[in-house]
Coordinates of C-alpha atoms in Angstrom, one line a residue:
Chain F
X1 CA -62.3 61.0 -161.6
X2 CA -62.3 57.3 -160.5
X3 CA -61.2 56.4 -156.9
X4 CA -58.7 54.2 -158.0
X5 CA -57.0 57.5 -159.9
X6 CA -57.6 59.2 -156.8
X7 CA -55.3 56.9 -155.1
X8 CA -52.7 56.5 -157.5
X9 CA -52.5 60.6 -157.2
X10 CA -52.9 61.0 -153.7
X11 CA -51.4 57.8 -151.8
X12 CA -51.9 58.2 -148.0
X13 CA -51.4 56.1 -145.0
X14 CA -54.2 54.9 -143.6
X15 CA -54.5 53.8 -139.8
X16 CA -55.1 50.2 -139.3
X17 CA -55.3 48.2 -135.8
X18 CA -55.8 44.2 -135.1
X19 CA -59.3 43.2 -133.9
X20 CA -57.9 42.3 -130.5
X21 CA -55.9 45.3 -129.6
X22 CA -56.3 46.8 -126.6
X23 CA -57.6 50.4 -126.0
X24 CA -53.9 51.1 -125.0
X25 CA -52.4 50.1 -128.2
X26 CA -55.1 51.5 -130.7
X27 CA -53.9 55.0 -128.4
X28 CA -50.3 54.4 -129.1
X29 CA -51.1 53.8 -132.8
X30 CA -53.5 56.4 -133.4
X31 CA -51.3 59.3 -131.3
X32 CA -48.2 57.7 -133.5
X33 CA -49.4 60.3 -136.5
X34 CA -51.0 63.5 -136.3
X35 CA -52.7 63.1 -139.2
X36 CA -54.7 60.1 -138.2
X37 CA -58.1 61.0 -137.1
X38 CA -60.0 57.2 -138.0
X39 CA -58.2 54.0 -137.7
X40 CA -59.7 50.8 -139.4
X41 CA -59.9 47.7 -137.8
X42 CA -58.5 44.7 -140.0
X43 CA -59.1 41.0 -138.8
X44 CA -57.0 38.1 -139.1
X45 CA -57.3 37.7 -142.7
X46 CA -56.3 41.4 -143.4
X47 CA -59.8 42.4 -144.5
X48 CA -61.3 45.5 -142.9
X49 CA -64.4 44.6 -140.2
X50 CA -64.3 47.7 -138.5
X51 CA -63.8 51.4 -138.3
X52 CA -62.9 53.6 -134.7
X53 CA -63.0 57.6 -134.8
X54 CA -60.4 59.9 -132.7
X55 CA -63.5 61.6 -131.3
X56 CA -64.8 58.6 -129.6
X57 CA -61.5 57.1 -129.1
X58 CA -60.4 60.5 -127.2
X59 CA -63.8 60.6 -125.3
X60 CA -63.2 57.1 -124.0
X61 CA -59.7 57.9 -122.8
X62 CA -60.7 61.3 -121.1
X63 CA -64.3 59.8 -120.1
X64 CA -63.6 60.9 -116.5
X65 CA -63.4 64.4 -117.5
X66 CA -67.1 64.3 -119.4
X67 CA -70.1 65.4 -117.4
X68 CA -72.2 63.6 -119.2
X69 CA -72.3 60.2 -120.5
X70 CA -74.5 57.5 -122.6
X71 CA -75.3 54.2 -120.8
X72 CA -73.5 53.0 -123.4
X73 CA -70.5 55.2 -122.4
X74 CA -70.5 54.4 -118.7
X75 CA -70.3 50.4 -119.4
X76 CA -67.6 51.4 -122.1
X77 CA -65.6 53.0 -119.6
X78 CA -65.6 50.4 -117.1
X79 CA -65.4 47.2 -118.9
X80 CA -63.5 48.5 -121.8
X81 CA -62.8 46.1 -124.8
X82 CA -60.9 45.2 -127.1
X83 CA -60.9 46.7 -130.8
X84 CA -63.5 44.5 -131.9
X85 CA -65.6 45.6 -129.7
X86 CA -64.8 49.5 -129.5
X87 CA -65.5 49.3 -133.5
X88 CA -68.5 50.3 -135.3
X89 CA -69.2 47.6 -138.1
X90 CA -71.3 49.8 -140.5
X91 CA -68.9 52.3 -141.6
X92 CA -68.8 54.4 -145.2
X93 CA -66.8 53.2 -147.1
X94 CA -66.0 53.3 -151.1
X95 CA -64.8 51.0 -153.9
X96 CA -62.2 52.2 -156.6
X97 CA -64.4 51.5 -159.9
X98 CA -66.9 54.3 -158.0
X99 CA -66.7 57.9 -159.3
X100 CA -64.8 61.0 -156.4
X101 CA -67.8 62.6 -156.7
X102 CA -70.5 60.3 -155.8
X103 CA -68.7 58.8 -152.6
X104 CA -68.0 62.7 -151.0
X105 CA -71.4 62.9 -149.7
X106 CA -70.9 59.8 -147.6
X107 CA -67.7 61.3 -146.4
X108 CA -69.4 64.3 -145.3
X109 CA -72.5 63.0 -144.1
X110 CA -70.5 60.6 -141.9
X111 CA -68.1 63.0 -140.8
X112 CA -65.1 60.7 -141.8
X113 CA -61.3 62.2 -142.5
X114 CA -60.1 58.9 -143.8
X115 CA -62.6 57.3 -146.2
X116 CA -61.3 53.9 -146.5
X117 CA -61.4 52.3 -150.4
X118 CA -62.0 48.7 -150.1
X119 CA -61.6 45.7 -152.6
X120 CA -64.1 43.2 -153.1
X121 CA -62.6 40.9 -150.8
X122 CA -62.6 43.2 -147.9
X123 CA -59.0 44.8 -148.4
X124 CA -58.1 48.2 -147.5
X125 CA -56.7 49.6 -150.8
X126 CA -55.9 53.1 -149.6
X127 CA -58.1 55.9 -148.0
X128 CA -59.3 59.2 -149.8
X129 CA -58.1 62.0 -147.4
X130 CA -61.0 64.9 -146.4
X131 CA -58.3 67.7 -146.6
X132 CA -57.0 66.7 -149.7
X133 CA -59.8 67.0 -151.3
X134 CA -60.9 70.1 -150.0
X135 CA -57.1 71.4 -151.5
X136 CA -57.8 70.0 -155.0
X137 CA -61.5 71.8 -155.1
X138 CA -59.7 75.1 -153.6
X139 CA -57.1 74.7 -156.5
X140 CA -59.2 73.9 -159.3
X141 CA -61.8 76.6 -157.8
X142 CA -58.6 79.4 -158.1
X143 CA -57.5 78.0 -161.5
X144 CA -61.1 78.5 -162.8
X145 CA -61.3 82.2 -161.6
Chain U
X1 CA -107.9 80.5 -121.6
X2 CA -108.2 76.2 -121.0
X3 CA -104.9 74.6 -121.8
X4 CA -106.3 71.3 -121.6
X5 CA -107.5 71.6 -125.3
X6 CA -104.0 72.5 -126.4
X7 CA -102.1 69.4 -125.0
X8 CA -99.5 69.9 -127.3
X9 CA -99.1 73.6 -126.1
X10 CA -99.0 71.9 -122.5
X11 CA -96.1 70.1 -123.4
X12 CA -94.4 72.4 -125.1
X13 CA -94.7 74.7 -122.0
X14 CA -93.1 71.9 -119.7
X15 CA -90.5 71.2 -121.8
X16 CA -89.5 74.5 -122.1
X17 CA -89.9 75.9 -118.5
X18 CA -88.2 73.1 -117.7
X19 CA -85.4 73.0 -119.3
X20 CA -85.0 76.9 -118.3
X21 CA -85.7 76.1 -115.1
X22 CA -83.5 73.6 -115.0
X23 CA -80.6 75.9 -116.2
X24 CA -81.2 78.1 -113.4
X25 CA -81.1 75.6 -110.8
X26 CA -77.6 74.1 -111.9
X27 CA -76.4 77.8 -111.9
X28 CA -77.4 78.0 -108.2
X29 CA -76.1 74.6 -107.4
X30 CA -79.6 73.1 -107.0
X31 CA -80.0 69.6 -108.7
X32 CA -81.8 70.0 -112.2
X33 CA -84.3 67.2 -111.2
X34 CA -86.3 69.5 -108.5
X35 CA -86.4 72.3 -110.8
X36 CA -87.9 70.0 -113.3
X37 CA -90.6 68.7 -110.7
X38 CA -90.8 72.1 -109.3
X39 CA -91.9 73.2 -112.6
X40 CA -94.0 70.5 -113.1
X41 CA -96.0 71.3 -110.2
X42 CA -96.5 74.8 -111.3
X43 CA -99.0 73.8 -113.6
X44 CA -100.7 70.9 -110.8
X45 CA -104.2 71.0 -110.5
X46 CA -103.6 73.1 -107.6
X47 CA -101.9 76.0 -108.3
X48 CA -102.0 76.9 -111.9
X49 CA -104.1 74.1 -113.1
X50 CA -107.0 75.3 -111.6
X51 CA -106.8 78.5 -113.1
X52 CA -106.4 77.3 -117.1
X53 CA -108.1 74.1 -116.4
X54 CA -104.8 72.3 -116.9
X55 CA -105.1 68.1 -117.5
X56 CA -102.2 65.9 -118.0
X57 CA -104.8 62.7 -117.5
X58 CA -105.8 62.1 -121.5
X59 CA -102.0 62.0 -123.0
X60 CA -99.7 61.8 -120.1
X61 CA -100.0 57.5 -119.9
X62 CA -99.7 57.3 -123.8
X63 CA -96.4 59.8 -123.8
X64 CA -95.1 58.3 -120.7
X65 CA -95.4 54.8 -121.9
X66 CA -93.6 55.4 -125.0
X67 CA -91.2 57.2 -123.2
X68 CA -90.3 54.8 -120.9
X69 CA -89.8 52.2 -123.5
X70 CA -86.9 54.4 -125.3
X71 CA -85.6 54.5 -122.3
X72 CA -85.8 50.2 -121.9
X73 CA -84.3 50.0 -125.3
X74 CA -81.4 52.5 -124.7
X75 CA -80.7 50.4 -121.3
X76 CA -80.9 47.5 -123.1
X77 CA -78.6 48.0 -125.9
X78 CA -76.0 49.2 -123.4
X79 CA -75.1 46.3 -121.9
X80 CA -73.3 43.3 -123.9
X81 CA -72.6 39.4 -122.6
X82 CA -68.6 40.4 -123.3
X83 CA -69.3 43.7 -121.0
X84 CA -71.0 41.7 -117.9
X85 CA -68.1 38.9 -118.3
X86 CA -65.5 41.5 -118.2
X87 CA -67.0 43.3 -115.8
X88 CA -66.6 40.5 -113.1
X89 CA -68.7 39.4 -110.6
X90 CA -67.9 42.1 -108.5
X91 CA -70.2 44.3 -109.9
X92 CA -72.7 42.2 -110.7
X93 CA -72.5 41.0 -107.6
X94 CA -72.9 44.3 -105.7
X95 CA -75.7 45.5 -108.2
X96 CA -77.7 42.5 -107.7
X97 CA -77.0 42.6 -103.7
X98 CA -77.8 46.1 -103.5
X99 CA -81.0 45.7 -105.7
X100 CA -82.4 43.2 -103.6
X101 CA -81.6 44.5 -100.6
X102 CA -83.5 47.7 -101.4
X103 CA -86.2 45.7 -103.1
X104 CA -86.5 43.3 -100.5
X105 CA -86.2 46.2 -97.2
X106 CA -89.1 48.5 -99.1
X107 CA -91.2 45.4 -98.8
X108 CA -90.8 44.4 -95.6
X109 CA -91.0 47.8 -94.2
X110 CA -94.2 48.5 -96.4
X111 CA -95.9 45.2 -95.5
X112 CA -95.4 45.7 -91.8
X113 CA -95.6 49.7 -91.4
X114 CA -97.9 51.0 -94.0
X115 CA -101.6 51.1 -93.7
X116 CA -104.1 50.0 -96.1
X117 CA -104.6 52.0 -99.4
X118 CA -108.2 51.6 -100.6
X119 CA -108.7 48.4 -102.0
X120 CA -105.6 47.3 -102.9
X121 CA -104.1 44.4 -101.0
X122 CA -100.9 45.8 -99.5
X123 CA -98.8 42.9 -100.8
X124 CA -99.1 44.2 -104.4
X125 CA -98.6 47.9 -103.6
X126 CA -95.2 46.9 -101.8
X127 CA -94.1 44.2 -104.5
X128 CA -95.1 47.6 -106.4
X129 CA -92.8 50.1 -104.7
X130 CA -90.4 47.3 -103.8
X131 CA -89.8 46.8 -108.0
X132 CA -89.5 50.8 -108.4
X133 CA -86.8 51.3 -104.9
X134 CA -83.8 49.4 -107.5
X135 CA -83.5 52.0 -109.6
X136 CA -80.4 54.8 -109.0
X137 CA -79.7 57.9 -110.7
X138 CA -76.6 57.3 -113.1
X139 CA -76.0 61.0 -114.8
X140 CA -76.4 61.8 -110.7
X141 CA -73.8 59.8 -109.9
X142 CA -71.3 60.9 -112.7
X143 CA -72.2 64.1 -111.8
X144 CA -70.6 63.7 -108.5
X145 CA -67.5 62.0 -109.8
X146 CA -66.5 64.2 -112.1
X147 CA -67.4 67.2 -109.8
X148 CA -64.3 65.8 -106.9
X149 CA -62.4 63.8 -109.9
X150 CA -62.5 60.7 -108.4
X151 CA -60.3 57.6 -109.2
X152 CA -60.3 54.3 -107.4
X153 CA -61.8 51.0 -107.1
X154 CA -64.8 52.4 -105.6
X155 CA -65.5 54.7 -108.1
X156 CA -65.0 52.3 -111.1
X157 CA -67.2 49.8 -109.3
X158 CA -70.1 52.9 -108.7
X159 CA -70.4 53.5 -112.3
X160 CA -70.5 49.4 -112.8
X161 CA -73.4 49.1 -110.4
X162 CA -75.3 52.2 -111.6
X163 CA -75.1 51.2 -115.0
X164 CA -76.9 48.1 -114.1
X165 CA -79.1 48.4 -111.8
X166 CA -81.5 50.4 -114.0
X167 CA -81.7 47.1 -116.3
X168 CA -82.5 45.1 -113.2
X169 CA -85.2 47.0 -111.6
X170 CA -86.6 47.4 -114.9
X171 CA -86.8 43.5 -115.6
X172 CA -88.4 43.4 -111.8
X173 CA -91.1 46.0 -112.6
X174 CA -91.9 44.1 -115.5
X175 CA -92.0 40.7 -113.5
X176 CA -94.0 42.3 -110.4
X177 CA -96.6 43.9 -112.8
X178 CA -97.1 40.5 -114.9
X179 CA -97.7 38.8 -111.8
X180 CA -100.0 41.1 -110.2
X181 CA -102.3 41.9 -113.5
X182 CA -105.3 40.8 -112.9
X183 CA -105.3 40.2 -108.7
X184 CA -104.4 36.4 -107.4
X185 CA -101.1 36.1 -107.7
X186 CA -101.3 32.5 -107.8
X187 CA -103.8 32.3 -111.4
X188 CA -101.6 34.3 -112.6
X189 CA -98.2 33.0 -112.4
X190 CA -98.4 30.4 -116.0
X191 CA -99.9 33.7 -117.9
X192 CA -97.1 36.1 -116.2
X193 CA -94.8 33.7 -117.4
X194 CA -95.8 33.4 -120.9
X195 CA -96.6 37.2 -121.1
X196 CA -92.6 37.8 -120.1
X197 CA -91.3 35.0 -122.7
X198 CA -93.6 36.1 -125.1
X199 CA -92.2 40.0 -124.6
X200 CA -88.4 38.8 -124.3
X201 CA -89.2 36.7 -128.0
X202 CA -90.8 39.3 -129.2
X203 CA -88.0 42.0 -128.8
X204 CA -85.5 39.4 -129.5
X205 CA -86.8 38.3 -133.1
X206 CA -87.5 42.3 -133.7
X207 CA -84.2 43.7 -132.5
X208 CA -82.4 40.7 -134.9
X209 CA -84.1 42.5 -137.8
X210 CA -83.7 45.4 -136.9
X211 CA -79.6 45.2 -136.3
X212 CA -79.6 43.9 -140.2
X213 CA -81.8 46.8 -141.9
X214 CA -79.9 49.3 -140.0
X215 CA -76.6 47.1 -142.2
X216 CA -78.3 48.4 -145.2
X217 CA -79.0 52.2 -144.1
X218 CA -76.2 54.5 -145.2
X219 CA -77.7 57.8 -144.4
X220 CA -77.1 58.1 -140.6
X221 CA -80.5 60.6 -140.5
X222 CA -82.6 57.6 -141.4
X223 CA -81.7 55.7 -138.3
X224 CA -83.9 57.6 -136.0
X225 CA -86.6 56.9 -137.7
X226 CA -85.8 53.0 -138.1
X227 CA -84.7 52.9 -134.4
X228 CA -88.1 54.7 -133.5
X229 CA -90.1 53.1 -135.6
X230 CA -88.8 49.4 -134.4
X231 CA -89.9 50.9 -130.8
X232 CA -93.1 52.0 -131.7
X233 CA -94.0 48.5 -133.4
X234 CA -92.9 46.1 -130.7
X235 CA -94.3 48.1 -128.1
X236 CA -97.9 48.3 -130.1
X237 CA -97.6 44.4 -130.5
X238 CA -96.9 43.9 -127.0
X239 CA -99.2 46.1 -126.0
X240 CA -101.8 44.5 -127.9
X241 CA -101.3 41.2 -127.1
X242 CA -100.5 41.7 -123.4
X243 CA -97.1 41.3 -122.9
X244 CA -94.5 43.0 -121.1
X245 CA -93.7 46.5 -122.9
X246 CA -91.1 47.0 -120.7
X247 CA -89.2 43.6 -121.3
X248 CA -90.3 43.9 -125.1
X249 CA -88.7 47.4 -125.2
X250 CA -85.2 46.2 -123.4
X251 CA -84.9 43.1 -125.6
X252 CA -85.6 44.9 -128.5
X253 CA -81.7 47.0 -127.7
X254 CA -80.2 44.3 -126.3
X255 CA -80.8 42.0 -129.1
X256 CA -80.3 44.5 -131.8
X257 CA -76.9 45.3 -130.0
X258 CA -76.1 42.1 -130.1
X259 CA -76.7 41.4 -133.7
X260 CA -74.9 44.4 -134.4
X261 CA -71.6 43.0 -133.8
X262 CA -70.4 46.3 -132.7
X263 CA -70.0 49.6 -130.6
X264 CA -73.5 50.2 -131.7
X265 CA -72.5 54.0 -131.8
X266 CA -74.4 54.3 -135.1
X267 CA -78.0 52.7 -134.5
X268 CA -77.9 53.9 -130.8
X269 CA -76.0 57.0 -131.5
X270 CA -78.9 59.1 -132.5
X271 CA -81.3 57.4 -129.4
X272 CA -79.0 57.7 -126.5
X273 CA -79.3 61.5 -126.5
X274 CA -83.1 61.3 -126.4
X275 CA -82.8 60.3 -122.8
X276 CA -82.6 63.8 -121.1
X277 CA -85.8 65.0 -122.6
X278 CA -87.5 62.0 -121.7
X279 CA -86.4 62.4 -117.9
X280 CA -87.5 66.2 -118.1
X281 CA -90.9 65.1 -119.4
X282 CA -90.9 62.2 -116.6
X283 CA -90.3 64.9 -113.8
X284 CA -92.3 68.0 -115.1
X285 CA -95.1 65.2 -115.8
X286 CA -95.0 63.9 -112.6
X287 CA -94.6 67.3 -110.8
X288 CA -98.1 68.0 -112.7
X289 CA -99.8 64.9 -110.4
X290 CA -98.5 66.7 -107.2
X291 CA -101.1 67.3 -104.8
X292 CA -100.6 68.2 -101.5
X293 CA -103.3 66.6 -99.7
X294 CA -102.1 63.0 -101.5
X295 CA -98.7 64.0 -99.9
X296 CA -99.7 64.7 -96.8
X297 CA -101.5 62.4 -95.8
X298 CA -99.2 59.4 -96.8
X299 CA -96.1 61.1 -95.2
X300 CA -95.8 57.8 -93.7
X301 CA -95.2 55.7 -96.4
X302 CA -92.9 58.4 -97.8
X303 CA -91.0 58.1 -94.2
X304 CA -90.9 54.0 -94.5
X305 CA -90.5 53.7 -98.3
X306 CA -87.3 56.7 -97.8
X307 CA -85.6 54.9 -95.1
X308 CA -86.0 51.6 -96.0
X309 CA -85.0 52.2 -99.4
X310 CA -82.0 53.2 -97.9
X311 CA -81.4 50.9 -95.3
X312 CA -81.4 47.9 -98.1
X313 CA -79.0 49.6 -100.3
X314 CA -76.3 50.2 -98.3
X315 CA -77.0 46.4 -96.7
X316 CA -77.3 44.8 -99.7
X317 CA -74.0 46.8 -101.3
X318 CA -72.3 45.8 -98.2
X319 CA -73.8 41.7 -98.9
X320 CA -72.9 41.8 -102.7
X321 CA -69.4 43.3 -102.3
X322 CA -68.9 40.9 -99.3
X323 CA -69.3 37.6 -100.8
X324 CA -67.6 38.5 -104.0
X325 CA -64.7 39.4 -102.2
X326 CA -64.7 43.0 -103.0
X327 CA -61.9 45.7 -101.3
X328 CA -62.7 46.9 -97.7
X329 CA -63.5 50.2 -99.1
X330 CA -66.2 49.1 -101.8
X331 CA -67.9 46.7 -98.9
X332 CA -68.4 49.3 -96.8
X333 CA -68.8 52.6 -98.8
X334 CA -70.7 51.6 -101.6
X335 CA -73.8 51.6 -100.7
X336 CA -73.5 55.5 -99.4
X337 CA -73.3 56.3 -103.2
X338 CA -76.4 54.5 -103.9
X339 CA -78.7 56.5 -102.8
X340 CA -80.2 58.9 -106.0
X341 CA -83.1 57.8 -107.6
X342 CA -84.5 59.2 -110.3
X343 CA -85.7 59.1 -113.7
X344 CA -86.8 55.7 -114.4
X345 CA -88.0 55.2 -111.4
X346 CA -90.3 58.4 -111.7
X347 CA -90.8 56.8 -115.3
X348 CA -92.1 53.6 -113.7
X349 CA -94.4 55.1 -110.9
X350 CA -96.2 57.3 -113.7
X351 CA -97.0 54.4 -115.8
X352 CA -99.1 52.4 -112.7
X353 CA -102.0 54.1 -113.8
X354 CA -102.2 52.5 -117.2
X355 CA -103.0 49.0 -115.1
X356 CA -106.5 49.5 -114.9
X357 CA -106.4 47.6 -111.3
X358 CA -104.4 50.2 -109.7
X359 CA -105.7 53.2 -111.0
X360 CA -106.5 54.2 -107.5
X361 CA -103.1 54.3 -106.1
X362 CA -101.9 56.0 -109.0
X363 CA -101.7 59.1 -107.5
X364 CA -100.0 58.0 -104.1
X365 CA -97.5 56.3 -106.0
X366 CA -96.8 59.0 -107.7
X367 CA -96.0 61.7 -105.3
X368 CA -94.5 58.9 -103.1
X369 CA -92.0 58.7 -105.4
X370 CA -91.8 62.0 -106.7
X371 CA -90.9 63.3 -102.9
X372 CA -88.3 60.7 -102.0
X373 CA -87.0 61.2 -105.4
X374 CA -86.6 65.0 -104.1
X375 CA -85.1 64.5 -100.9
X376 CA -82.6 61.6 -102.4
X377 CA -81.4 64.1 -104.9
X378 CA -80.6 66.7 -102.1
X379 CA -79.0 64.4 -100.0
X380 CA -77.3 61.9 -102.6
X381 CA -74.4 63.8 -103.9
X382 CA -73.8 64.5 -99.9
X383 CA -73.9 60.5 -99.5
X384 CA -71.8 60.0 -102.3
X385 CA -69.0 62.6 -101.6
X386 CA -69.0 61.0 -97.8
X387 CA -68.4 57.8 -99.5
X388 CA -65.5 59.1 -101.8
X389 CA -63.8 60.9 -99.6
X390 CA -64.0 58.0 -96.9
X391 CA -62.5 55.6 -99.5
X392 CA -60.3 58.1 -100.5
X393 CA -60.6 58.5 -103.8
X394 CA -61.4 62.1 -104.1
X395 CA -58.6 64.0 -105.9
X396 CA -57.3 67.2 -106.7
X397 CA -58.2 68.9 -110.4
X398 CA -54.7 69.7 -110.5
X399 CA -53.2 66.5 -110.5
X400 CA -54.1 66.3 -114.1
X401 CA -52.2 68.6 -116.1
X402 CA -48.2 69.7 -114.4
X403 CA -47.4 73.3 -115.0
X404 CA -43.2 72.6 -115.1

């Protein structure tokens, strides 16, 4: 199945910030559904340039309750940024001409919920959903048997 | 049986028994680090390295170097331009105050109270332990918060300076080596000063290259082996043509972090956690150098290099936070939370013996620091709970979470 079936099958909202959102915001988007676990970070012109995870979005918030911390982590925590710079710039990603089963590895390997499906020009087209595709393989599994 | 010709049995050994030994110490409420050294000295020449013919002497500068160069990178690729701007001058500030003052006290002391040791002038050995006495102990000092839950201006500020201040005596240590390769301060300064731009280019031009291949990696297992790889090669090349590893090492992350554009969880990600096992290999290394007759009989520069240490932290703290207009409270309980010292500056005293002209203070530098790192983890949380608690910013675990 191509991505771009995927989508049309399986539409889902995807979490989007602005590249200068504060940590407070990206919280009150993030906590807004309980289904969003990564939130992609779009810049002025709508293209994505970014991609922020719940786990290190939630370890940033309750950093003062960690017992151990990265460098990286302490600076984080005291001279937090904005979304820009809370981002990670090389995220997986997939575009809808590509084939479900060649982009699920990247989902796995990089631990992703949302995979985000992106355009050529950098737009977020829509974002392939981890448990949904675990409940199509457990269907079509049962149907087999 | 000789575990010298099994060095990688040897290490295996420390690691191990250190890390259990470790465990039980935190169980006990004893910091990890003096079970680590503890451990370390287990296997010293004097107890059971006499019996298996234990010798750290052929790998320990090789491991120790590369080591302490992961450690430069991680350091610097934690710290950003936007970070240090947001940051304030505060911070900065206070970590550069009470960096000096520590750097500048040990010197003084060590210049006017220390005897002679061999044939090294006395100038170089306290530019030497004056470089290593920046360094704190950050995972110390978030140990500490965490443990009373504390919240304030002083604590925030804490974690600012001890984040920093790691970078800084680093970048000393680096300068203060340069300039003291070789003897004569004064033929060396144009040579010091190309062998630190040289290092500074060369991680600079390296970490730029190595931001954009890690673009192209997808698999997030390969980037250990890029990041380590990029190490490995910078430090070789500065190595080989006699620049600064350490600089090389710390522009290396910071440049790559800046060309990154980014959190820099994915190229660091995999690094960062690296940093515990080097620190256990630091202290169960050093712990193998302990010898008691080295100890004992330089007590006195233990004595001076302790207190002075001391005495310029929490007067330099006091300085930084005074003339950037910092609270009351930060101004005069800062520098009571300074105190730890640990891993990189153990790091940094166990690499002394690679410069050939100091091979013969090797030692006492070693177990200098290795006991004041000791006592300053015993009486450091101590320091830093006083200071908490004085600025009042210790809080209850309750306060947290409401039961209605």
């Amino acid at each position: 199945m191509k991505v771009s079936d995927w989508l049309l099958k399986h539409p889902t909202h995807a979490g989007v910030v602005r590249d200068d959102w504060s940590l407070e915001q990206i919280m009150e988007k993030l906590l807004s559904n309980s289904r969003l676990n990564d939130l992609y970070v779009l810049d002025s012109s709508d293209r994505v340039v970014g991609h922020l995870s719940y786990k290190k979005l939630a370890k940033l918030v309750l950093a003062e309750h960690c017992v151990f911390h990265t460098r990286r982590q302490i600076l984080e925590r005291v001279a937090t940024g904005t979304a820009d710079e809370l981002m990670e710039v090389h995220f997986a990603s997939a575009t809808a001409d590509e084939n479900l089963n060649e982009i699920l590895f990247r989902q796995l390997d990089h631990w992703v919920e949302d995979l985000p499906v992106i355009s050529l020009s950098g737009k977020l087209l829509g974002v392939i959903n981890l448990s949904d595709v675990l409940l199509e393989v457990m269907k079509s599994a049962k149907s087999m048997s | 049986m000789e575990i010298e010709q099994s060095n990688i049995l040897l290490i295996g050994l420390l690691l191990l028994s250190g890390l259990f030994s470790g465990q039980l110490a935190s169980r006990f409420g004893i910091p990890r680090v003096a079970a680590y050294v503890l451990t370390g000295t287990l296997f010293s020449s004097e107890i059971l390295g006499r019996h298996f013919n234990i010798s750290t002497d052929q790998w320990s500068q090789p491991i120790t170097q590369v080591a302490l160069a992961i450690i430069a990178f991680i350091i610097g690729g934690s710290i950003t331009s936007a970070q240090l701007k947001r940051m304030g001058k505060s911070i900065i500030g206070i970590a550069l105050g009470e960096s000096l003052g520590a750097a500048i006290a040990v010197f003084l002391a060590l210049i006017l109270l220390a005897p002679a040791l061999g044939s090294i002038p006395l100038f170089s050995i306290a530019l030497i332990f004056s470089a290593i006495s920046t360094t704190t102990a950050p995972a110390g000092t978030i140990a500490v918060l965490h443990q009373y839950h504390a919240k304030g201006v002083l604590s925030t500020t804490l974690l600012g300076v001890v984040a920093l201040d790691d970078a800084l005596g680093i970048i000393f240590f680096a300068v203060a080596m340069a300039f003291l390769s070789g003897g004569a301060i004064e033929q060396n300064i144009e040579i010091a000063l190309f062998e630190i731009g040289a290092a500074i280019i060369l991680g600079a031009v390296f970490g730029f290259f190595l931001a954009k291949l890690a673009a192209y990696i997808r698999q997030k297992v390969m980037l250990l082996p890029l990041t380590l790889g990029s190490i490995l090669v910078v430090l070789g090349l500065a190595e080989r043509y006699h620049f600064s590893i350490l600089l090389s090492a710390m522009a290396l992350g910071f440049s790559s972090r800046l060309f990154l554009f980014s959190a820099g969880d994915k190229l660091f990600g995999s690094i960062d956690f690296l940093e515990e096992t080097v620190f256990l290999l630091f202290f169960t290394v050093a712990g193998t150098h302990f010898h008691s007759a080295v100890f004992l009989h330089h007590i006195d520069i233990i004595m001076v290099y302790f207190v002075a240490r001391i005495t310029g932290k929490l007067i330099g703290s006091a300085f930084g936070a005074k003339i950037t207009h910092s609270p009351d409270c930060v101004v005069r309980w800062l520098g009571f939370a300074l105190i730890p010292q640990a891993g990189v500056a153990v790091g940094l005293a166990l690499t002394i013996g690679q410069q050939a002209a100091f091979k013969e203070i090797s030692l006492v530098i070693v177990n200098v620091i290795l006991a004041t790192t000791l006592i300053y983890e015993f009486i450091g949380p101590l320091a830093a709970r006083f200071a908490l608690s004085k600025a009042g910013e210790i809080s209850k675990p309750e306060a947290f979470i409401v039961n209605k």
